[in-house]
Amino acid sequence: MSWFISRKDIAYISRGAKLLGCGGGGDTKTTQRLLESIMKEDDQINVLQYEDLTEQVVATVCFAGSPILYEEQLPRGDEGQMVFQEYQLKTNKKIDAVISAEIGGMNALIPLVVALQMGCAVVDGDGMGRAFPEFTMTTFYMHGLPISPLILLTRDGKQHLIEGAANDRIVRDNRQLLNMHGGFGHFICCGADANVVKNMMVSGTLKLAYRLGRAMEQDQLSAAAGWTAVEDEWENSIYGKPTLLIKGTVESVVRTFDQEQIVGELTIIGKQRFIGTTLTVSFHNEFIAVKKEGQYLVMVPDLIIIVNAKTFLPYTTNEIQRGMSVLIYAIPAPNVLRQKQMIDHVGPQAYGLDVSYEPFF
């Protein structure tokens, strides 16, 4: 049954989406402020759940490129609206609802901006169930949902149409245009019947982002509650129960930029009941693996989340600094991400790690 998002809900979704970002997906604050600035107190965004999706036309709208560059040059706010309108003209179809490619990070909020501006609905689901660095890591891509046509608005204000090619070619051309025209942009693609999209998406993730964000606020109001409210929300979802891997201090961070992506690793020295434990976390935009004494404990697509030890608020990979006191949690990924065909796209070997995926339980 459909539900509605009001202005006061945006902060919850923003906070929960950052948690689902697993260190990546971009900080949600800029897009949160944009959405709050244009959303009136009595505005509502209609959210369609799995059972509501029947014969509507659904399209994927999202941000792509460097979130750091995006934050340096504040958006006008109408980028998603512009590609949406152009897409309807090009396809001669009315888009009834938009869906996120990536619920982790800022792309959880981009469809909400477009839905509010265009008066359409948003789908309670996405194509990743977290954040990943590439569109080829979506469930939509894995299932072969046609991407064409794709309409891209790049940082320099130019609009680009990519159509009539295989999905892998469209993704390559889109990435090339992003790199040539300022490093980031907004695009829309994958227009399809809702009955098709519903069976490809990771369902219920927008509502989960809301619930997680609300639970985090409850945790901050009561320090004694710790992580309990958040753990309850994870357990009552398609994900698994969070496991605390370590409480400790960031001993070192090695961070480089490779083709607009943040790559590196950090070391955590345990304290309190974790004294004597040292963990190494690798990241590639998102946290992708945790090792102890050279052995892998957790790896993608399972979720690795690092939060402030006092506030429980999540960190992105570019926010982590030496000396921070943190908690590291591992969370089993939804089953859809653990399927063999998805592991080929999103598992550790997709990031160049010389290890086969072992599920975390």
CSV table of C-alpha atoms in Angstrom, one decimal:
chain,number,residue,atom,x,y,z
A,1,MET,CA,0.0,0.0,0.0
A,2,SER,CA,1.4,3.4,-1.0
A,3,TRP,CA,2.6,5.9,1.6
A,4,PHE,CA,3.6,9.5,1.6
A,5,ILE,CA,6.8,11.5,2.4
A,6,SER,CA,6.4,14.9,4.0
A,7,ARG,CA,9.0,17.6,4.6
A,8,LYS,CA,9.8,16.4,8.1
A,9,ASP,CA,10.6,12.9,6.8
A,10,ILE,CA,13.5,14.1,4.5
A,11,ALA,CA,16.0,14.3,7.4
A,12,TYR,CA,15.2,10.7,8.4
A,13,ILE,CA,15.7,9.5,4.8
A,14,SER,CA,18.9,11.4,4.4
A,15,ARG,CA,20.4,10.0,7.6
A,16,GLY,CA,19.3,6.4,6.7
A,17,ALA,CA,20.6,6.7,3.2
A,18,LYS,CA,24.0,7.8,4.4
A,19,LEU,CA,24.1,4.7,6.6
A,20,LEU,CA,23.1,2.5,3.6
A,21,GLY,CA,25.9,4.1,1.6
A,22,CYS,CA,28.5,2.0,3.4
A,23,GLY,CA,30.9,5.0,3.2
A,24,GLY,CA,30.1,5.9,-0.3
A,25,GLY,CA,27.3,7.3,-2.4
A,26,GLY,CA,28.1,10.9,-1.5
A,27,ASP,CA,27.1,12.9,1.6
A,28,THR,CA,23.4,13.4,1.6
A,29,LYS,CA,23.4,16.8,3.3
A,30,THR,CA,23.6,18.9,0.1
A,31,THR,CA,20.6,17.2,-1.6
A,32,GLN,CA,18.7,17.1,1.7
A,33,ARG,CA,19.0,20.9,2.0
A,34,LEU,CA,18.0,21.3,-1.6
A,35,LEU,CA,14.9,19.2,-1.2
A,36,GLU,CA,13.9,20.9,2.1
A,37,SER,CA,14.3,24.3,0.5
A,38,ILE,CA,11.8,23.6,-2.3
A,39,MET,CA,9.3,21.4,-0.3
A,40,LYS,CA,6.5,23.2,1.5
A,41,GLU,CA,5.2,22.0,4.8
A,42,ASP,CA,2.0,20.7,3.2
A,43,ASP,CA,3.7,19.0,0.3
A,44,GLN,CA,3.7,15.2,0.0
A,45,ILE,CA,5.5,12.8,-2.3
A,46,ASN,CA,3.5,9.6,-3.1
A,47,VAL,CA,5.5,6.4,-2.6
A,48,LEU,CA,4.5,3.3,-4.5
A,49,GLN,CA,5.4,0.0,-2.9
A,50,TYR,CA,5.8,-3.4,-4.7
A,51,GLU,CA,2.1,-4.2,-4.7
A,52,ASP,CA,1.2,-0.8,-6.0
A,53,LEU,CA,3.2,-1.3,-9.2
A,54,THR,CA,1.0,-2.5,-12.0
A,55,GLU,CA,0.9,-0.7,-15.4
A,56,GLN,CA,2.7,2.5,-14.6
A,57,VAL,CA,5.8,3.7,-16.6
A,58,VAL,CA,8.8,3.9,-14.3
A,59,ALA,CA,12.2,5.5,-15.1
A,60,THR,CA,15.5,5.6,-13.2
A,61,VAL,CA,16.8,9.0,-12.4
A,62,CYS,CA,20.1,9.7,-10.6
A,63,PHE,CA,23.3,11.6,-10.1
A,64,ALA,CA,26.6,10.2,-11.5
A,65,GLY,CA,30.2,11.2,-11.2
A,66,SER,CA,32.2,12.8,-8.4
A,67,PRO,CA,30.1,13.7,-5.2
A,68,ILE,CA,33.1,15.9,-4.1
A,69,LEU,CA,32.9,18.0,-7.2
A,70,TYR,CA,29.1,18.2,-6.8
A,71,GLU,CA,29.4,19.6,-3.3
A,72,GLU,CA,32.0,22.2,-4.5
A,73,GLN,CA,29.6,23.5,-7.2
A,74,LEU,CA,26.2,23.6,-5.6
A,75,PRO,CA,23.4,22.4,-8.0
A,76,ARG,CA,20.8,24.7,-9.4
A,77,GLY,CA,18.1,22.2,-8.3
A,78,ASP,CA,16.4,21.6,-11.7
A,79,GLU,CA,18.9,19.2,-13.3
A,80,GLY,CA,16.7,16.1,-12.7
A,81,GLN,CA,13.6,18.0,-13.8
A,82,MET,CA,15.3,19.0,-17.1
A,83,VAL,CA,16.3,15.4,-18.0
A,84,PHE,CA,12.9,14.1,-16.9
A,85,GLN,CA,11.1,16.5,-19.2
A,86,GLU,CA,13.4,15.8,-22.1
A,87,TYR,CA,13.0,12.1,-21.7
A,88,GLN,CA,9.2,12.4,-21.9
A,89,LEU,CA,9.6,14.4,-25.1
A,90,LYS,CA,12.0,11.9,-26.6
A,91,THR,CA,10.0,8.8,-25.7
A,92,ASN,CA,6.6,10.3,-26.1
A,93,LYS,CA,5.7,8.6,-22.8
A,94,LYS,CA,4.4,10.0,-19.6
A,95,ILE,CA,6.6,8.9,-16.7
A,96,ASP,CA,4.3,7.9,-13.8
A,97,ALA,CA,7.1,7.2,-11.2
A,98,VAL,CA,10.8,7.5,-10.7
A,99,ILE,CA,13.1,5.0,-8.9
A,100,SER,CA,16.6,5.3,-7.5
A,101,ALA,CA,19.5,3.4,-9.0
A,102,GLU,CA,21.2,3.5,-5.6
A,103,ILE,CA,19.6,3.9,-2.2
A,104,GLY,CA,22.9,4.5,-0.4
A,105,GLY,CA,23.9,8.1,-0.3
A,106,MET,CA,22.6,11.1,-2.2
A,107,ASN,CA,20.9,9.1,-4.9
A,108,ALA,CA,18.2,8.1,-2.5
A,109,LEU,CA,17.1,11.8,-2.5
A,110,ILE,CA,17.6,12.7,-6.2
A,111,PRO,CA,14.3,10.9,-7.3
A,112,LEU,CA,12.4,12.6,-4.4
A,113,VAL,CA,13.5,16.0,-5.8
A,114,VAL,CA,12.3,15.1,-9.3
A,115,ALA,CA,9.1,13.5,-8.0
A,116,LEU,CA,8.2,16.7,-6.1
A,117,GLN,CA,9.0,19.0,-9.1
A,118,MET,CA,7.2,16.9,-11.7
A,119,GLY,CA,4.2,15.7,-9.6
A,120,CYS,CA,4.9,12.1,-10.1
A,121,ALA,CA,5.4,9.2,-7.6
A,122,VAL,CA,8.6,7.6,-6.4
A,123,VAL,CA,9.1,3.8,-6.0
A,124,ASP,CA,10.0,2.2,-2.7
A,125,GLY,CA,13.0,0.3,-4.0
A,126,ASP,CA,16.2,0.8,-5.9
A,127,GLY,CA,18.8,-1.1,-8.0
A,128,MET,CA,21.5,-1.7,-5.5
A,129,GLY,CA,20.2,-2.0,-1.9
A,130,ARG,CA,23.2,0.0,-0.8
A,131,ALA,CA,25.8,2.1,-2.7
A,132,PHE,CA,28.2,0.8,-5.4
A,133,PRO,CA,30.5,2.8,-7.7
A,134,GLU,CA,29.1,1.8,-11.1
A,135,PHE,CA,25.7,1.6,-12.8
A,136,THR,CA,26.8,-1.8,-14.1
A,137,MET,CA,26.4,-3.0,-10.5
A,138,THR,CA,22.6,-2.4,-10.4
A,139,THR,CA,20.1,-5.2,-10.5
A,140,PHE,CA,18.5,-3.5,-13.5
A,141,TYR,CA,21.8,-3.9,-15.5
A,142,MET,CA,22.2,-7.5,-14.3
A,143,HIS,CA,18.7,-8.4,-15.5
A,144,GLY,CA,19.3,-6.8,-18.8
A,145,LEU,CA,16.7,-4.0,-18.5
A,146,PRO,CA,17.3,-1.8,-21.6
A,147,ILE,CA,19.0,1.5,-20.7
A,148,SER,CA,18.3,3.3,-24.0
A,149,PRO,CA,17.5,6.0,-24.3
A,150,LEU,CA,19.6,7.8,-21.7
A,151,ILE,CA,19.5,11.5,-21.4
A,152,LEU,CA,22.4,13.1,-19.5
A,153,LEU,CA,22.8,16.7,-18.3
A,154,THR,CA,26.5,17.3,-17.5
A,155,ARG,CA,28.1,19.8,-15.1
A,156,ASP,CA,28.6,22.4,-17.9
A,157,GLY,CA,24.9,22.5,-18.7
A,158,LYS,CA,25.0,20.5,-21.9
A,159,GLN,CA,22.4,17.8,-22.6
A,160,HIS,CA,23.4,14.5,-24.2
A,161,LEU,CA,21.3,11.8,-25.8
A,162,ILE,CA,22.7,8.2,-25.8
A,163,GLU,CA,20.5,5.7,-27.6
A,164,GLY,CA,20.3,2.7,-29.9
A,165,ALA,CA,23.3,0.8,-28.4
A,166,ALA,CA,23.9,-2.2,-26.1
A,167,ASN,CA,23.7,-1.5,-22.4
A,168,ASP,CA,27.5,-1.8,-21.9
A,169,ARG,CA,28.2,0.7,-24.7
A,170,ILE,CA,25.7,3.2,-23.3
A,171,VAL,CA,27.3,2.9,-19.8
A,172,ARG,CA,30.8,3.5,-21.3
A,173,ASP,CA,29.6,6.5,-23.4
A,174,ASN,CA,27.8,8.0,-20.4
A,175,ARG,CA,31.0,7.7,-18.3
A,176,GLN,CA,33.1,9.2,-21.0
A,177,LEU,CA,30.8,12.2,-21.4
A,178,LEU,CA,30.8,12.7,-17.6
A,179,ASN,CA,34.6,12.8,-17.6
A,180,MET,CA,34.8,15.1,-20.6
A,181,HIS,CA,32.2,17.6,-19.3
A,182,GLY,CA,33.0,18.5,-15.7
A,183,GLY,CA,33.1,15.2,-13.8
A,184,PHE,CA,29.4,14.8,-12.8
A,185,GLY,CA,25.9,15.1,-14.1
A,186,HIS,CA,22.3,13.9,-13.8
A,187,PHE,CA,20.7,11.3,-16.0
A,188,ILE,CA,17.5,9.4,-16.6
A,189,CYS,CA,17.2,6.0,-18.3
A,190,CYS,CA,15.6,2.5,-18.1
A,191,GLY,CA,12.0,3.5,-18.8
A,192,ALA,CA,9.9,0.4,-18.4
A,193,ASP,CA,6.6,-1.0,-17.3
A,194,ALA,CA,6.2,-1.1,-13.5
A,195,ASN,CA,5.4,-4.9,-13.7
A,196,VAL,CA,8.9,-5.4,-15.1
A,197,VAL,CA,10.8,-3.1,-12.8
A,198,LYS,CA,9.2,-4.4,-9.6
A,199,ASN,CA,10.7,-7.9,-10.2
A,200,MET,CA,14.2,-6.5,-10.8
A,201,MET,CA,14.5,-3.9,-8.0
A,202,VAL,CA,15.6,-4.3,-4.4
A,203,SER,CA,12.2,-3.7,-2.7
A,204,GLY,CA,11.4,-1.6,0.3
A,205,THR,CA,14.7,0.2,0.6
A,206,LEU,CA,13.3,3.7,0.6
A,207,LYS,CA,11.1,2.9,3.6
A,208,LEU,CA,14.1,1.2,5.3
A,209,ALA,CA,16.2,4.4,4.9
A,210,TYR,CA,13.4,6.3,6.6
A,211,ARG,CA,13.1,3.8,9.4
A,212,LEU,CA,16.9,3.7,10.0
A,213,GLY,CA,17.1,7.5,10.0
A,214,ARG,CA,14.3,7.7,12.5
A,215,ALA,CA,15.9,5.0,14.7
A,216,MET,CA,19.2,6.8,14.7
A,217,GLU,CA,17.5,9.9,16.1
A,218,GLN,CA,16.1,7.8,18.9
A,219,ASP,CA,19.5,6.4,19.7
A,220,GLN,CA,21.0,9.8,20.0
A,221,LEU,CA,18.2,11.0,22.3
A,222,SER,CA,19.0,8.1,24.7
A,223,ALA,CA,22.7,7.1,25.0
A,224,ALA,CA,21.7,4.1,27.0
A,225,ALA,CA,19.8,2.7,24.0
A,226,GLY,CA,23.0,2.5,22.1
A,227,TRP,CA,22.5,0.9,18.7
A,228,THR,CA,19.4,-1.1,19.7
A,229,ALA,CA,16.8,0.8,17.7
A,230,VAL,CA,18.8,0.6,14.6
A,231,GLU,CA,19.6,-3.1,15.0
A,232,ASP,CA,15.9,-3.7,15.4
A,233,GLU,CA,15.2,-2.0,12.0
A,234,TRP,CA,17.9,-4.0,10.2
A,235,GLU,CA,16.6,-7.3,11.7
A,236,ASN,CA,13.1,-6.5,10.6
A,237,SER,CA,14.2,-6.1,6.9
A,238,ILE,CA,15.5,-8.0,4.0
A,239,TYR,CA,19.0,-7.5,5.5
A,240,GLY,CA,20.5,-9.3,8.4
A,241,LYS,CA,21.4,-8.4,12.0
A,242,PRO,CA,24.4,-6.0,12.4
A,243,THR,CA,27.4,-7.5,14.1
A,244,LEU,CA,29.9,-5.3,15.9
A,245,LEU,CA,33.4,-6.1,14.6
A,246,ILE,CA,35.4,-3.7,16.7
A,247,LYS,CA,35.3,-0.5,18.8
A,248,GLY,CA,38.5,1.3,18.4
A,249,THR,CA,40.6,4.2,17.2
A,250,VAL,CA,41.6,5.0,13.6
A,251,GLU,CA,45.4,4.4,13.6
A,252,SER,CA,46.1,5.3,9.9
A,253,VAL,CA,44.3,6.2,6.7
A,254,VAL,CA,45.8,5.9,3.2
A,255,ARG,CA,43.5,7.6,0.6
A,256,THR,CA,44.1,8.2,-3.1
A,257,PHE,CA,41.9,9.4,-6.0
A,258,ASP,CA,41.8,7.1,-9.0
A,259,GLN,CA,39.6,8.1,-12.0
A,260,GLU,CA,37.3,10.3,-9.8
A,261,GLN,CA,37.0,7.5,-7.2
A,262,ILE,CA,38.3,7.3,-3.6
A,263,VAL,CA,40.5,4.2,-3.1
A,264,GLY,CA,42.5,3.2,0.0
A,265,GLU,CA,42.5,1.5,3.3
A,266,LEU,CA,42.4,2.4,7.0
A,267,THR,CA,43.6,0.6,10.2
A,268,ILE,CA,41.6,0.4,13.4
A,269,ILE,CA,43.2,-0.4,16.8
A,270,GLY,CA,40.7,-2.0,19.2
A,271,LYS,CA,40.0,-0.7,22.7
A,272,GLN,CA,38.0,-1.9,25.7
A,273,ARG,CA,36.9,-5.5,25.0
A,274,PHE,CA,38.6,-5.3,21.6
A,275,ILE,CA,42.1,-4.5,23.0
A,276,GLY,CA,44.6,-6.6,21.0
A,277,THR,CA,42.5,-6.6,17.9
A,278,THR,CA,43.6,-4.7,14.7
A,279,LEU,CA,41.4,-4.5,11.6
A,280,THR,CA,42.2,-3.2,8.2
A,281,VAL,CA,39.3,-1.8,6.1
A,282,SER,CA,39.7,-1.5,2.3
A,283,PHE,CA,37.6,1.0,0.4
A,284,HIS,CA,36.8,1.8,-3.2
A,285,ASN,CA,34.3,4.7,-2.8
A,286,GLU,CA,32.5,2.4,-0.4
A,287,PHE,CA,34.0,0.1,2.3
A,288,ILE,CA,34.5,-3.1,0.5
A,289,ALA,CA,36.4,-5.5,2.8
A,290,VAL,CA,37.6,-6.0,6.4
A,291,LYS,CA,40.6,-8.1,7.2
A,292,LYS,CA,42.0,-9.4,10.5
A,293,GLU,CA,45.6,-10.7,10.6
A,294,GLY,CA,45.5,-11.1,6.8
A,295,GLN,CA,42.2,-13.0,6.7
A,296,TYR,CA,39.0,-11.6,5.3
A,297,LEU,CA,36.2,-11.2,7.8
A,298,VAL,CA,33.7,-9.3,5.6
A,299,MET,CA,33.5,-8.4,1.9
A,300,VAL,CA,31.2,-6.9,-0.6
A,301,PRO,CA,28.3,-7.1,-1.3
A,302,ASP,CA,27.8,-7.5,2.5
A,303,LEU,CA,27.5,-4.1,4.1
A,304,ILE,CA,30.4,-2.6,6.1
A,305,ILE,CA,29.4,0.5,8.1
A,306,ILE,CA,31.7,2.8,10.2
A,307,VAL,CA,30.0,5.1,12.7
A,308,ASN,CA,31.0,7.6,15.4
A,309,ALA,CA,31.5,5.7,18.7
A,310,LYS,CA,29.4,8.3,20.6
A,311,THR,CA,26.7,9.5,18.2
A,312,PHE,CA,26.4,6.4,16.0
A,313,LEU,CA,26.3,8.7,12.9
A,314,PRO,CA,27.9,7.1,9.8
A,315,TYR,CA,31.1,8.2,8.2
A,316,THR,CA,31.9,8.4,4.4
A,317,THR,CA,35.3,7.2,3.2
A,318,ASN,CA,36.5,10.8,2.8
A,319,GLU,CA,35.4,11.8,6.3
A,320,ILE,CA,37.5,9.2,8.2
A,321,GLN,CA,40.5,10.7,9.9
A,322,ARG,CA,43.3,9.4,12.1
A,323,GLY,CA,42.5,9.5,15.8
A,324,MET,CA,38.7,9.1,15.4
A,325,SER,CA,36.9,6.8,17.8
A,326,VAL,CA,34.7,4.5,15.7
A,327,LEU,CA,32.5,1.4,15.6
A,328,ILE,CA,32.6,-1.0,12.7
A,329,TYR,CA,29.5,-3.1,11.9
A,330,ALA,CA,29.0,-5.8,9.3
A,331,ILE,CA,25.5,-6.5,8.0
A,332,PRO,CA,24.5,-9.4,5.7
A,333,ALA,CA,23.3,-8.2,2.3
A,334,PRO,CA,19.9,-9.0,0.9
A,335,ASN,CA,19.7,-12.3,-0.9
A,336,VAL,CA,19.2,-10.7,-4.3
A,337,LEU,CA,22.8,-9.3,-4.0
A,338,ARG,CA,24.2,-12.7,-3.1
A,339,GLN,CA,23.0,-14.4,-6.3
A,340,LYS,CA,25.8,-15.8,-8.5
A,341,GLN,CA,25.0,-13.4,-11.4
A,342,MET,CA,25.1,-10.4,-9.0
A,343,ILE,CA,28.3,-11.5,-7.3
A,344,ASP,CA,30.0,-11.4,-10.7
A,345,HIS,CA,29.2,-7.7,-10.9
A,346,VAL,CA,29.4,-6.6,-7.2
A,347,GLY,CA,31.6,-9.2,-5.4
A,348,PRO,CA,35.2,-8.7,-4.3
A,349,GLN,CA,36.7,-9.8,-7.6
A,350,ALA,CA,34.8,-7.0,-9.3
A,351,TYR,CA,37.0,-4.6,-7.3
A,352,GLY,CA,40.2,-6.5,-8.1
A,353,LEU,CA,40.4,-8.4,-4.8
A,354,ASP,CA,42.0,-11.8,-5.1
A,355,VAL,CA,39.4,-13.6,-3.1
A,356,SER,CA,36.1,-15.4,-3.7
A,357,TYR,CA,33.0,-14.1,-2.0
A,358,GLU,CA,32.2,-15.7,1.3
A,359,PRO,CA,28.8,-14.6,2.8
A,360,PHE,CA,28.8,-12.9,6.2
A,361,PHE,CA,26.3,-14.3,8.7
